[in-house]
Short mmCIF file of C-alpha atoms and ligand atoms in Angstrom, two decimals:
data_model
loop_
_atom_site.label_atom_id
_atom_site.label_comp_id
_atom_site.label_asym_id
_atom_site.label_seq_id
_atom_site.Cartn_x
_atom_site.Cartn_y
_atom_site.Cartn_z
CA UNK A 1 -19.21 -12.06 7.25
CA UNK A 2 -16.29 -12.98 9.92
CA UNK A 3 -13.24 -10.48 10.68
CA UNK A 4 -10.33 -12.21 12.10
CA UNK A 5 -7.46 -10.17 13.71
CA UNK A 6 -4.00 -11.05 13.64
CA UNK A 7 -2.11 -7.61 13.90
CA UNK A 8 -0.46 -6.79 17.46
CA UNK A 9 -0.82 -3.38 15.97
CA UNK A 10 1.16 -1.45 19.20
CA UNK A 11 4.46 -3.80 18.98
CA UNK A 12 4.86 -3.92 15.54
CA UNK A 13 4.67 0.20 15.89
CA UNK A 14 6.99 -0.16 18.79
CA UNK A 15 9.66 -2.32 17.23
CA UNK A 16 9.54 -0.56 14.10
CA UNK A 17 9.77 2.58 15.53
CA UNK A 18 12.77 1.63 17.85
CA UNK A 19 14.68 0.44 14.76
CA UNK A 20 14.17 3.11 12.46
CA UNK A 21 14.86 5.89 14.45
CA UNK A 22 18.14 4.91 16.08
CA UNK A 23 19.65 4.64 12.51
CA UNK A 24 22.20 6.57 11.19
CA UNK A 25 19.40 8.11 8.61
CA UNK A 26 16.38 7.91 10.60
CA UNK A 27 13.36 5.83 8.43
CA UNK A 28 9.48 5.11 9.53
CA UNK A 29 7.72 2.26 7.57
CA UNK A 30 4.67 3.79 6.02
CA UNK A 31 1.96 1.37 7.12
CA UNK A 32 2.22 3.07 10.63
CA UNK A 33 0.33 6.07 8.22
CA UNK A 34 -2.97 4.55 8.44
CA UNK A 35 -4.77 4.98 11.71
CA UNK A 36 -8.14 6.20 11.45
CA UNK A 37 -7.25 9.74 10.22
CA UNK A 38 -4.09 8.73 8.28
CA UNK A 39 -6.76 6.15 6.03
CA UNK A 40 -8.99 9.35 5.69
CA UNK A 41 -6.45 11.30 4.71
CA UNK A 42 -5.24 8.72 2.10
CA UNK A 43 -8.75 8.77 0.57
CA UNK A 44 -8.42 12.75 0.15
CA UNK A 45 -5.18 12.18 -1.53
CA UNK A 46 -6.72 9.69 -3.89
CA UNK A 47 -9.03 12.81 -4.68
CA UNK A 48 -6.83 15.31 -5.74
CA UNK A 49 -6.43 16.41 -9.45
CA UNK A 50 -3.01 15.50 -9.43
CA UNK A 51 -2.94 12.64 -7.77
CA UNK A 52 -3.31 10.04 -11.20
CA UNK A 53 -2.67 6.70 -9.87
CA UNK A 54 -6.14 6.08 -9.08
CA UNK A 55 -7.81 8.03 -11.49
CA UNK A 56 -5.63 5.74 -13.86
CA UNK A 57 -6.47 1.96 -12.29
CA UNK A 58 -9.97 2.77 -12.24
CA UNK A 59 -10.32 3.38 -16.02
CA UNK A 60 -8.60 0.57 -16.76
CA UNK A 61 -10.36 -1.87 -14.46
CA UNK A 62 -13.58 -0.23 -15.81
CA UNK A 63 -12.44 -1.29 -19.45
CA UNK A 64 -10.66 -4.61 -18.28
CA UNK A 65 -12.73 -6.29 -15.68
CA UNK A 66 -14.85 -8.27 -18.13
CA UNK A 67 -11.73 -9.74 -19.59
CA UNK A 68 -9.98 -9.93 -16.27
CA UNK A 69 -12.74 -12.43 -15.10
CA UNK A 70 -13.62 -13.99 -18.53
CA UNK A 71 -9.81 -14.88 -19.01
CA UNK A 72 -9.15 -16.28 -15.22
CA UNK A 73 -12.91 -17.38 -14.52
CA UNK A 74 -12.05 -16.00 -11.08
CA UNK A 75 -14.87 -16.64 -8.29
CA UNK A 76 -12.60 -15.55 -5.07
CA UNK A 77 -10.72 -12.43 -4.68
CA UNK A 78 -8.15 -11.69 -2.17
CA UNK A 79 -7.39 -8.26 -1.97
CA UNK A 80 -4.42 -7.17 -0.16
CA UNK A 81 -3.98 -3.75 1.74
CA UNK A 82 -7.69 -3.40 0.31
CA UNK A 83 -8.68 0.38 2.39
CA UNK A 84 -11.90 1.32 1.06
CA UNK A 85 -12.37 -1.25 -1.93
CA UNK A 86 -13.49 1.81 -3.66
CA UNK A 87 -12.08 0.20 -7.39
CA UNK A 88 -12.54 -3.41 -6.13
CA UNK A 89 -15.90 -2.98 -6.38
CA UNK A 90 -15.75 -2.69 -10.18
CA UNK A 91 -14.09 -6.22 -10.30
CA UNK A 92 -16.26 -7.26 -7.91
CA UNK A 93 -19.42 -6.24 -10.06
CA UNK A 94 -17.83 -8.29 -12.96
CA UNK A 95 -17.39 -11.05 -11.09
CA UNK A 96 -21.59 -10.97 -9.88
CA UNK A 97 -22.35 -9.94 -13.63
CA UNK A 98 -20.20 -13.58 -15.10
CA UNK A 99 -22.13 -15.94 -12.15
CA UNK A 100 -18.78 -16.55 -10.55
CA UNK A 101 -18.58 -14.49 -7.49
CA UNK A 102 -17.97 -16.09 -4.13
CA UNK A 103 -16.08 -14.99 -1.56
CA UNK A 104 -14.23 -11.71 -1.16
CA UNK A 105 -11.10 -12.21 0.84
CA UNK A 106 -9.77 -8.09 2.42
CA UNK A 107 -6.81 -7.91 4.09
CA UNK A 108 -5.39 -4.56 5.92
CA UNK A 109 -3.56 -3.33 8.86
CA UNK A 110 -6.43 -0.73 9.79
CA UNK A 111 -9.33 -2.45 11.37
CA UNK A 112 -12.11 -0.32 11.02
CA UNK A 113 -11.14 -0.25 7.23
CA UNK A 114 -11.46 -3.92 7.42
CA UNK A 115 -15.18 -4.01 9.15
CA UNK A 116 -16.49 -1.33 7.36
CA UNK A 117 -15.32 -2.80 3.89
CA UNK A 118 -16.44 -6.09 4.84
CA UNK A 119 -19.98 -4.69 6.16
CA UNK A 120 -20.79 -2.40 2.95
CA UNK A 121 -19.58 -5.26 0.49
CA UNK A 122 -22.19 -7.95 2.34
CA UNK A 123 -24.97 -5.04 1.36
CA UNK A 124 -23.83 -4.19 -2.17
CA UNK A 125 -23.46 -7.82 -3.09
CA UNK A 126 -26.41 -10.54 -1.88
CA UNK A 127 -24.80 -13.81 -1.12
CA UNK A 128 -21.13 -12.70 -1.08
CA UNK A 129 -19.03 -14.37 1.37
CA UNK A 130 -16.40 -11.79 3.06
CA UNK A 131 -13.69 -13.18 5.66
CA UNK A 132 -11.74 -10.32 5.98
CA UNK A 133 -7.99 -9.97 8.09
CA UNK A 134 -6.98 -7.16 10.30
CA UNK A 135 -3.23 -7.89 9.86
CA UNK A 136 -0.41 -6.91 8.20
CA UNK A 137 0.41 -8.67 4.84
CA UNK A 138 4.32 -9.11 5.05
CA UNK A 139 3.42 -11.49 8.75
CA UNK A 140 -0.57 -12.68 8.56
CA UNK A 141 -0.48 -14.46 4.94
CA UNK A 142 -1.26 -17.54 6.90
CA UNK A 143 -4.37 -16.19 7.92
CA UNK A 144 -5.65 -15.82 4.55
CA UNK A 145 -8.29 -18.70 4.53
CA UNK A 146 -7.35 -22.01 2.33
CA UNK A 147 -8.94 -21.54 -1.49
CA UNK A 148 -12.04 -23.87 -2.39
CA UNK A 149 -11.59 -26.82 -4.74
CA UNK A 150 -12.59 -25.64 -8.14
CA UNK A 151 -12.72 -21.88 -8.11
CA UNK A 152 -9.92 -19.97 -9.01
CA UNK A 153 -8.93 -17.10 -7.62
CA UNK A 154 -7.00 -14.07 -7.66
CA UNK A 155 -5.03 -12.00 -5.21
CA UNK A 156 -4.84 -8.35 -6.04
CA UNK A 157 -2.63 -5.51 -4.53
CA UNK A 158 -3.81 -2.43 -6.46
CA UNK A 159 -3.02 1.40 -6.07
CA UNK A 160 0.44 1.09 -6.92
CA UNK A 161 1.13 -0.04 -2.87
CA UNK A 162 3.82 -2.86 -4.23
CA UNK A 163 6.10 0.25 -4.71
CA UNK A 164 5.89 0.94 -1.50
CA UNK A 165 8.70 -2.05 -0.59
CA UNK A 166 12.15 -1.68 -1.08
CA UNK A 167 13.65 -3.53 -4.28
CA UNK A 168 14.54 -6.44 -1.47
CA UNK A 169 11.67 -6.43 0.58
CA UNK A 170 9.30 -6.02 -2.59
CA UNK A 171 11.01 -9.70 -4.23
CA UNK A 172 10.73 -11.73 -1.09
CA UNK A 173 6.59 -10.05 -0.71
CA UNK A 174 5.97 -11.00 -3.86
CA UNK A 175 7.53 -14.73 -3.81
CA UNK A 176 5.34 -15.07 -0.44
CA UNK A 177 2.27 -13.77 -2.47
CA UNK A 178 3.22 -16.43 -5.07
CA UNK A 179 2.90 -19.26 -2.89
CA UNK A 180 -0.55 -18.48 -2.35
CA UNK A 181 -1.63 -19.18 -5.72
CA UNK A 182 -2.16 -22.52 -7.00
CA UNK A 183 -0.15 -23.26 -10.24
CA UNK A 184 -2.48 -23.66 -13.52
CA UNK A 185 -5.58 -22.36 -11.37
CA UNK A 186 -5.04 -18.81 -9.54
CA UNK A 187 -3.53 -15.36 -10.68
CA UNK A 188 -1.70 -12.42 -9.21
CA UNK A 189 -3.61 -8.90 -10.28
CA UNK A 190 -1.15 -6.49 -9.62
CA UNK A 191 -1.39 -2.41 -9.88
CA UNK A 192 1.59 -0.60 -10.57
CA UNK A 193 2.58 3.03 -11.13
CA UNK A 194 4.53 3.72 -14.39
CA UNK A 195 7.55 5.64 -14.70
CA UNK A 196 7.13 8.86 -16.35
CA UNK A 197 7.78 13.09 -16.60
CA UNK A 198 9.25 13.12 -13.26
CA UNK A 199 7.38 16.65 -13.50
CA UNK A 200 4.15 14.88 -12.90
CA UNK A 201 4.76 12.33 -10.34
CA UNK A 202 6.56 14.87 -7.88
CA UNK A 203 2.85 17.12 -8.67
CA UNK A 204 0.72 13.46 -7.46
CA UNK A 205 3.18 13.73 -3.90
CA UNK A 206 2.75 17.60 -3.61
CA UNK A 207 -0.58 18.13 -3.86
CA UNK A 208 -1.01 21.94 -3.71
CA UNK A 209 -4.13 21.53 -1.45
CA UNK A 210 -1.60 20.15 1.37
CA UNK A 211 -3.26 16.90 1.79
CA UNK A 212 0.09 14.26 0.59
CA UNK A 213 1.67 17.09 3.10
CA UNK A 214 -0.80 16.20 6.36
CA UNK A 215 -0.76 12.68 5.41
CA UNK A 216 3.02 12.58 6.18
CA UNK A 217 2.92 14.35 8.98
CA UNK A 218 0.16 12.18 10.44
CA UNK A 219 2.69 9.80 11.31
CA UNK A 220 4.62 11.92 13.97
CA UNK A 221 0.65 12.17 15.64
CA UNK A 222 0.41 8.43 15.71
CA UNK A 223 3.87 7.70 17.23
CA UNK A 224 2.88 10.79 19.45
CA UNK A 225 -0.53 9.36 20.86
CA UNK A 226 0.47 5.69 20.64
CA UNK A 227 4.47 5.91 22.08
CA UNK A 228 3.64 8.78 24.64
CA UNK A 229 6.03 10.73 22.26
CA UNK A 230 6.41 14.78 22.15
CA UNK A 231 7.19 15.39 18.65
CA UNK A 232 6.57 19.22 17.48
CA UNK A 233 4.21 17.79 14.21
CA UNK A 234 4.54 21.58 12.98
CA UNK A 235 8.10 21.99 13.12
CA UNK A 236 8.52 19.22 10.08
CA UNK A 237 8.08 20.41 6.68
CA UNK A 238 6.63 17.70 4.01
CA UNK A 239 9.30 16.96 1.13
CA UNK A 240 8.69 14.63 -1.86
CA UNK A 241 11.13 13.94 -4.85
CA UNK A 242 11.96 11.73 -7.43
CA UNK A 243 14.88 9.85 -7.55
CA UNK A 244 15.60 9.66 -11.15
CA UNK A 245 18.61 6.87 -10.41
CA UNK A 246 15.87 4.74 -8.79
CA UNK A 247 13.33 5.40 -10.23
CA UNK A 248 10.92 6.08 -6.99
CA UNK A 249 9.72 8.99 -5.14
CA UNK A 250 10.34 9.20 -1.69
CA UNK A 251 8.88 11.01 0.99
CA UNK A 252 10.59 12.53 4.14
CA UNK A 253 9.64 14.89 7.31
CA UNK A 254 12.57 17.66 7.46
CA UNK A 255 13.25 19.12 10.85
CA UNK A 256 12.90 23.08 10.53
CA UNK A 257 15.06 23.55 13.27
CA UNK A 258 17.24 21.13 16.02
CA UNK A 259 15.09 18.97 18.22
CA UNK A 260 15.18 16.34 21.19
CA UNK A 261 11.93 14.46 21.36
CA UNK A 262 10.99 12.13 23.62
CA UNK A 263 9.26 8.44 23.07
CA UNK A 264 7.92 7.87 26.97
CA UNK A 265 6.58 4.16 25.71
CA UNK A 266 9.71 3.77 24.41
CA UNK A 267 11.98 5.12 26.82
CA UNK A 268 13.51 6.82 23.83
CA UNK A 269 15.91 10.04 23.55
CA UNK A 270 16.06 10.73 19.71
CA UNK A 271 17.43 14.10 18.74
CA UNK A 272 17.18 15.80 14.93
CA UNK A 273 19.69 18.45 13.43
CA UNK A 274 18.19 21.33 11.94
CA UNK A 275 17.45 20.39 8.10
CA UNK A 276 17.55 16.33 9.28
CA UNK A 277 15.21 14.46 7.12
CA UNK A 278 13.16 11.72 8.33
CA UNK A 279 12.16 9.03 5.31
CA UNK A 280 8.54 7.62 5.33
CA UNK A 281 7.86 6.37 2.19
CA UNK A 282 9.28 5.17 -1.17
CA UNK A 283 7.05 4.50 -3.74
CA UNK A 284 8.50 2.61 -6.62
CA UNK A 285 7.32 3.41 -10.55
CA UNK A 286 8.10 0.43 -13.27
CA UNK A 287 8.64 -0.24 -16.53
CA UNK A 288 7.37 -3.32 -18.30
CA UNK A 289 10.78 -4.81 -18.18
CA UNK A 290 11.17 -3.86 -14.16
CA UNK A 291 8.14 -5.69 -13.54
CA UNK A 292 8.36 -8.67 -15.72
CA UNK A 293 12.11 -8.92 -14.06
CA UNK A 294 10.24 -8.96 -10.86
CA UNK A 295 7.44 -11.43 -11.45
CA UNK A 296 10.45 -14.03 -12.90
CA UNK A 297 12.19 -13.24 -9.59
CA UNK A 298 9.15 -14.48 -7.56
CA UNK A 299 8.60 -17.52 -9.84
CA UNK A 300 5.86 -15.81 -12.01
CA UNK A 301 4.71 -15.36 -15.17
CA UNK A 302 3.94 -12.31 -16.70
CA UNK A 303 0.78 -13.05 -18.51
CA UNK A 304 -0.98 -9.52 -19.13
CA UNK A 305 -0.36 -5.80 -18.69
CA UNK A 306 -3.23 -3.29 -19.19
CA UNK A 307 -2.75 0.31 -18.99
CA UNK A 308 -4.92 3.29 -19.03
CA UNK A 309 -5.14 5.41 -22.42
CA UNK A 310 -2.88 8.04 -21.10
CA UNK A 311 -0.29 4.97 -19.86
CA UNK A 312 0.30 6.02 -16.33
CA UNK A 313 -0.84 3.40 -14.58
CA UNK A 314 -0.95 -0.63 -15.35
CA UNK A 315 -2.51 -3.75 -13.76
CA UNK A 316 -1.15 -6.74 -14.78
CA UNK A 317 -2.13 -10.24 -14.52
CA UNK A 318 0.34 -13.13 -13.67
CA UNK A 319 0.54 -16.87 -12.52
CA UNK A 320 2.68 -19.76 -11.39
CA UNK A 321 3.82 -21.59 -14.55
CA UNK A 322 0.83 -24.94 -14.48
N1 SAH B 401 -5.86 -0.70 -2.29
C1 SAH B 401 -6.36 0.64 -1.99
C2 SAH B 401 -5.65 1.28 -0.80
C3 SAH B 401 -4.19 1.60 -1.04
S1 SAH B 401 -3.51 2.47 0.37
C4 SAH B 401 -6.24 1.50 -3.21
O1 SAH B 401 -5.73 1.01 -4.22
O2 SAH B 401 -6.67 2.65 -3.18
C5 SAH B 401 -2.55 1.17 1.08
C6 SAH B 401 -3.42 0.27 1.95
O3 SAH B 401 -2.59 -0.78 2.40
C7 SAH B 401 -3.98 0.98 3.19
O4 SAH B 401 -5.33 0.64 3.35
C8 SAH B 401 -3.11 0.45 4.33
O5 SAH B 401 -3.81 0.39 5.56
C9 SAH B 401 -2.71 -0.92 3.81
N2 SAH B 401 -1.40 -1.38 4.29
C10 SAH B 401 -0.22 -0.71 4.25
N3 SAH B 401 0.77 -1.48 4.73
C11 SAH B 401 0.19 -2.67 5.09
C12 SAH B 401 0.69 -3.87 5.64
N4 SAH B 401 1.99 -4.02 5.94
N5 SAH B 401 -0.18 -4.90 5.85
C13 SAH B 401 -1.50 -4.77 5.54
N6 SAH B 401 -2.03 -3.65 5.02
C14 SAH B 401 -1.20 -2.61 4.79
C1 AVI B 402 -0.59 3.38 -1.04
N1 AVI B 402 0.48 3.88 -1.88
C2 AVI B 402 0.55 3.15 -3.14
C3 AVI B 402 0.44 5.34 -2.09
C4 AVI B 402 1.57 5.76 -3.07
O1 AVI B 402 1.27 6.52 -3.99
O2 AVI B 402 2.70 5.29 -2.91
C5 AVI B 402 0.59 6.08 -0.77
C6 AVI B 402 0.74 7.54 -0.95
N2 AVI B 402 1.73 8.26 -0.45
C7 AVI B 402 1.58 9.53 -0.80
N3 AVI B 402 0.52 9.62 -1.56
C8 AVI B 402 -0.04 8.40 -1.67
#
């Protein structure tokens, strides 16, 4: 098992945070979320009752991950902003179960996600390769290690986290993702959250045990401990909606009342109205056409989409035309 780390974790925070909170409507990109606590607190979220999206994947890579393999003969996976590898596993088990499995590829901004990931998945599965990458997937593709002659492969970004991106950002990700697959050979396994009763997705962001709620908030505590920063984490109420134009839900941190706070690492005066809102997160949900519109846009093809019985959730499957 070998780690490599590419992420200069504190000025990527740094710049990010200088940028998006001297705008005119102040924005925080949500990978700063997952430090130790924030990665914790994602896997509470992921346990919630209304929190579908990975109730949803996991059913249907339970009923699909035969096929997935049998149809790509996949022996590599490469699993972008991989966290836990909780549902991975079940591919992964596929993959041991059809003879093909070789190396396991996990790449994440949070480091100990990465070790820990890589460690357990060396246990579960004798003679697995892992090379994992503590970096952060729009930068560190490079780093992902060159695929071996003869097996194919397949990069996966489950959990819905392509919604994450703004429409922009998300086309240019996924056109870099597409150059990493080898035309004829590898695939692109990609989980995305469906649109639906706008009812239920604004339930899956306001969990009524608080947990989406501290997860948000966690944010402010990073910039606090790692810029030297004196925000009042308790004077920002949690607010999730859907935007039924876009179609995505976004997440902000309202100021209850008007605030200076000060970034010492940043040297950085920022000061909030009372009722400003803060965005930290979009979060995307598609249609079939959105997504096949996207995959064409990154020079894909659209081979498969498999959703869950209830069709919240689907993971599809597509390539660079051979
Ligand atoms: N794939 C898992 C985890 C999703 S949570 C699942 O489906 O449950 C999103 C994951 O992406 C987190 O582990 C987070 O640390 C990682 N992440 C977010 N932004 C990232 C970035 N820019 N580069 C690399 N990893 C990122
Ligand atoms: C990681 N990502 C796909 C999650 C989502 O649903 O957009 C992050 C999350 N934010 C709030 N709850 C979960």
């Amino acid at each position: 098992m070998t780690v490599e780390t590419r992420l200069d974790a504190e000025r990527s925070l740094a710049d990010d945070v200088l940028d998006g909170l001297t705008r005119p409507f102040k924005e925080l990109a949500p990978k700063h979320f997952y430090d130790a606590h924030g990665a914790e607190l994602f896997d509470q979220i992921c346990e919630q009752p209304e929190y579908y999206p990975t109730r949803a994947e996991r059913s249907i890579l339970v009923a699909g991950s035969a096929d997935i393999v049998a149809r790509t003969g996949v022996g590599e996976l490469v699993e972008l902003g991989s966290g836990t590898a909780e549902k991975t596993r079940v591919l992964l088990a596929a993959m041991a179960a059809a003879g093909t499995l070789t190396r396991y590829v996990p790449v994440d901004v949070t480091e100990h996600m990465v070790q820990r990931t890589a460690g357990e998945l060396v246990e579960e599965f004798p003679g697995l390769r892992v090379e994992g990458v503590v970096g952060d997937f729009e930068q560190h593709l490079d780093a992902v290690p060159a695929p071996e002659d003869g097996v194919p492969r397949i990069v996966a970004l489950l959990g819905g986290t392509i919604g994450n991106f703004i429409p922009g950002s998300r086309r240019s990700f996924l056109r870099s993702i597409a150059e990493l697959l080898r035309p004829g050979v590898d695939h692109l396994l990609l989980g995305t959250d469906l649109v639906k009763d706008p009812a239920i997705i604004e339930a899956a962001y306001n969990d009524a045990a608080g947990v989406t709620a501290a997860f948000n908030r966690n944010i402010l505590v990073v910039l606090n401990r790692e810029l030297d920063a004196n925000f009042d984490v308790d004077a920002f109420e949690h607010y999730a909606f859907f935007d039924r134009e876009r179609e995505w839900i976004e997440m902000r941190l309202r100021a209850t009342h008007r605030m200076d706070v000060r970034l010492e690492a940043l040297k950085l005066d920022v000061s909030f109205a009372a009722r400003e809102e803060l965005r930290t997160e979009i979060s995307a949900k598609f249609t079939r056409e959105r997504l096949a519109h996207d995959m064409a846009a990154a020079g894909l093809e659209l081979r498969e989409v498999l959703t869950d019985d209830d069709g919240l959730f689907a993971l599809s499957l597509s390539a660079r035309p051979g």
